[in-house]
Amino acid sequence: KTTAEILSFYNGAVSKAVSAKVGYNKTRMTDNENMDGSAGLKLMKSLVYQFMGIGADNMYTEAVTKGNWGDRAYLFNSKLTAADVTSATCTQSGDNYVITLKLKSGSSAAGQSNPTTAPNTSLDKCGICVGSEDKGYFDHKTASVIYDAIAGTYAGAEIKESYSNATVKATVNATTGNIVSLVVEWNQEVTLSKLAGMSATATGISHVTYKDFKY
């Protein structure tokens, strides 16, 4: 399969799941966390990690009932193109296709002068739940999401976020085109500055798992 064919099949599978308002179980967590910076912020490490959704204490889980989406999008249609990936493979495993996509790295920034930027990186386009506000169910904590969480306490903060090594692994039934599981992982780095004269850089590896799909 060519990259274009693989992406077309993957995008179609995600679109089918969205159209069906599927049920599923989701887990989002960021581990291997590390933070360097001002001594004052290190004392508030747990709060900083909460802002960024980092650490076991900030793991997010959700069970979505089929059809019970209301006015909220739990999954988004994937808009990936060949320009968003560095590689795309598809192998057969029993009744399923296993699609692995390596996404291009990306970054975002937010602060008092630019508090809201729509998520538009390759990672944001792959179908995971994204946005620009401080919502626990958003999978990618962009700079805008983190700034929204911090602004009430540190309105003058400046946030820079970047990710690398992003991988999408989707298992899709070869006959029905139904998603069996979807796992998206990436390395994330966030730099916070101008927090009452303090700054810090935090890193971690984010894992988002969608499974137990009900069509």
PDB file of C-alpha atoms in Angstrom, residues 113-190:
ATOM      1  CA  SER A 113      -0.977  38.376  23.758  1.00  0.00           C
ATOM      2  CA  ASN A 114      -1.957  35.111  22.045  1.00  0.00           C
ATOM      3  CA  PRO A 115      -3.988  33.079  24.568  1.00  0.00           C
ATOM      4  CA  THR A 116      -5.818  30.943  22.034  1.00  0.00           C
ATOM      5  CA  THR A 117      -4.451  29.155  18.994  1.00  0.00           C
ATOM      6  CA  ALA A 118      -6.473  26.466  17.277  1.00  0.00           C
ATOM      7  CA  PRO A 119      -4.738  23.053  17.375  1.00  0.00           C
ATOM      8  CA  ASN A 120      -3.340  22.474  13.900  1.00  0.00           C
ATOM      9  CA  THR A 121      -0.254  20.246  14.077  1.00  0.00           C
ATOM     10  CA  SER A 122      -0.061  16.782  12.523  1.00  0.00           C
ATOM     11  CA  LEU A 123      -0.749  15.284  15.950  1.00  0.00           C
ATOM     12  CA  ASP A 124      -3.881  17.397  16.293  1.00  0.00           C
ATOM     13  CA  LYS A 125      -5.141  16.214  12.898  1.00  0.00           C
ATOM     14  CA  CYS A 126      -4.959  12.448  13.574  1.00  0.00           C
ATOM     15  CA  GLY A 127      -8.405  12.082  15.176  1.00  0.00           C
ATOM     16  CA  ILE A 128      -7.655  12.429  18.891  1.00  0.00           C
ATOM     17  CA  CYS A 129      -9.738  14.824  20.990  1.00  0.00           C
ATOM     18  CA  VAL A 130      -8.173  18.287  20.859  1.00  0.00           C
ATOM     19  CA  GLY A 131      -9.043  21.903  21.629  1.00  0.00           C
ATOM     20  CA  SER A 132      -7.673  25.145  23.012  1.00  0.00           C
ATOM     21  CA  GLU A 133      -9.274  25.263  26.488  1.00  0.00           C
ATOM     22  CA  ASP A 134      -8.431  23.571  29.787  1.00  0.00           C
ATOM     23  CA  LYS A 135     -10.544  20.445  29.409  1.00  0.00           C
ATOM     24  CA  GLY A 136      -9.462  17.160  30.975  1.00  0.00           C
ATOM     25  CA  TYR A 137     -10.695  15.175  27.987  1.00  0.00           C
ATOM     26  CA  PHE A 138      -8.421  16.908  25.478  1.00  0.00           C
ATOM     27  CA  ASP A 139      -5.648  14.489  24.565  1.00  0.00           C
ATOM     28  CA  HIS A 140      -2.920  16.861  23.387  1.00  0.00           C
ATOM     29  CA  LYS A 141      -2.090  19.510  25.978  1.00  0.00           C
ATOM     30  CA  THR A 142      -1.139  22.314  23.620  1.00  0.00           C
ATOM     31  CA  ALA A 143       0.253  25.630  24.820  1.00  0.00           C
ATOM     32  CA  SER A 144      -3.239  27.177  24.625  1.00  0.00           C
ATOM     33  CA  VAL A 145      -4.713  24.428  26.824  1.00  0.00           C
ATOM     34  CA  ILE A 146      -1.951  24.866  29.403  1.00  0.00           C
ATOM     35  CA  TYR A 147      -2.190  28.656  29.323  1.00  0.00           C
ATOM     36  CA  ASP A 148      -5.935  28.454  29.895  1.00  0.00           C
ATOM     37  CA  ALA A 149      -5.231  26.339  32.994  1.00  0.00           C
ATOM     38  CA  ILE A 150      -2.574  28.727  34.292  1.00  0.00           C
ATOM     39  CA  ALA A 151      -3.980  32.143  33.318  1.00  0.00           C
ATOM     40  CA  GLY A 152      -6.194  32.487  36.386  1.00  0.00           C
ATOM     41  CA  THR A 153      -3.126  32.287  38.620  1.00  0.00           C
ATOM     42  CA  TYR A 154      -0.367  33.539  36.298  1.00  0.00           C
ATOM     43  CA  ALA A 155      -1.968  35.747  33.645  1.00  0.00           C
ATOM     44  CA  GLY A 156       1.411  36.928  32.367  1.00  0.00           C
ATOM     45  CA  ALA A 157       2.768  33.443  31.772  1.00  0.00           C
ATOM     46  CA  GLU A 158       4.322  32.442  28.472  1.00  0.00           C
ATOM     47  CA  ILE A 159       4.009  28.838  27.329  1.00  0.00           C
ATOM     48  CA  LYS A 160       5.954  26.996  24.651  1.00  0.00           C
ATOM     49  CA  GLU A 161       5.068  23.385  23.859  1.00  0.00           C
ATOM     50  CA  SER A 162       6.571  20.950  21.406  1.00  0.00           C
ATOM     51  CA  TYR A 163       6.290  17.257  20.647  1.00  0.00           C
ATOM     52  CA  SER A 164       8.372  14.691  18.788  1.00  0.00           C
ATOM     53  CA  ASN A 165       8.386  10.955  18.043  1.00  0.00           C
ATOM     54  CA  ALA A 166       4.607  10.934  17.615  1.00  0.00           C
ATOM     55  CA  THR A 167       3.229   7.558  16.557  1.00  0.00           C
ATOM     56  CA  VAL A 168      -0.291   6.456  15.712  1.00  0.00           C
ATOM     57  CA  LYS A 169      -1.025   2.736  15.864  1.00  0.00           C
ATOM     58  CA  ALA A 170      -4.499   1.738  14.754  1.00  0.00           C
ATOM     59  CA  THR A 171      -5.875  -1.784  14.594  1.00  0.00           C
ATOM     60  CA  VAL A 172      -8.766  -1.934  12.126  1.00  0.00           C
ATOM     61  CA  ASN A 173     -10.931  -4.889  11.132  1.00  0.00           C
ATOM     62  CA  ALA A 174     -10.031  -5.678   7.537  1.00  0.00           C
ATOM     63  CA  THR A 175     -13.583  -6.630   6.563  1.00  0.00           C
ATOM     64  CA  THR A 176     -15.755  -4.088   8.349  1.00  0.00           C
ATOM     65  CA  GLY A 177     -13.368  -1.146   8.566  1.00  0.00           C
ATOM     66  CA  ASN A 178     -14.221  -0.821  12.261  1.00  0.00           C
ATOM     67  CA  ILE A 179     -11.481   0.358  14.603  1.00  0.00           C
ATOM     68  CA  VAL A 180     -10.491  -2.257  17.177  1.00  0.00           C
ATOM     69  CA  SER A 181      -8.012  -0.071  19.063  1.00  0.00           C
ATOM     70  CA  LEU A 182      -6.192   3.221  18.645  1.00  0.00           C
ATOM     71  CA  VAL A 183      -2.989   4.127  20.480  1.00  0.00           C
ATOM     72  CA  VAL A 184      -1.265   7.497  20.020  1.00  0.00           C
ATOM     73  CA  GLU A 185       2.019   8.296  21.768  1.00  0.00           C
ATOM     74  CA  TRP A 186       4.460  11.211  21.688  1.00  0.00           C
ATOM     75  CA  ASN A 187       7.295  12.873  23.580  1.00  0.00           C
ATOM     76  CA  GLN A 188       6.283  16.276  24.918  1.00  0.00           C
ATOM     77  CA  GLU A 189       8.253  19.239  26.205  1.00  0.00           C
ATOM     78  CA  VAL A 190       6.699  22.310  27.813  1.00  0.00           C
TER      79      VAL A 190
END
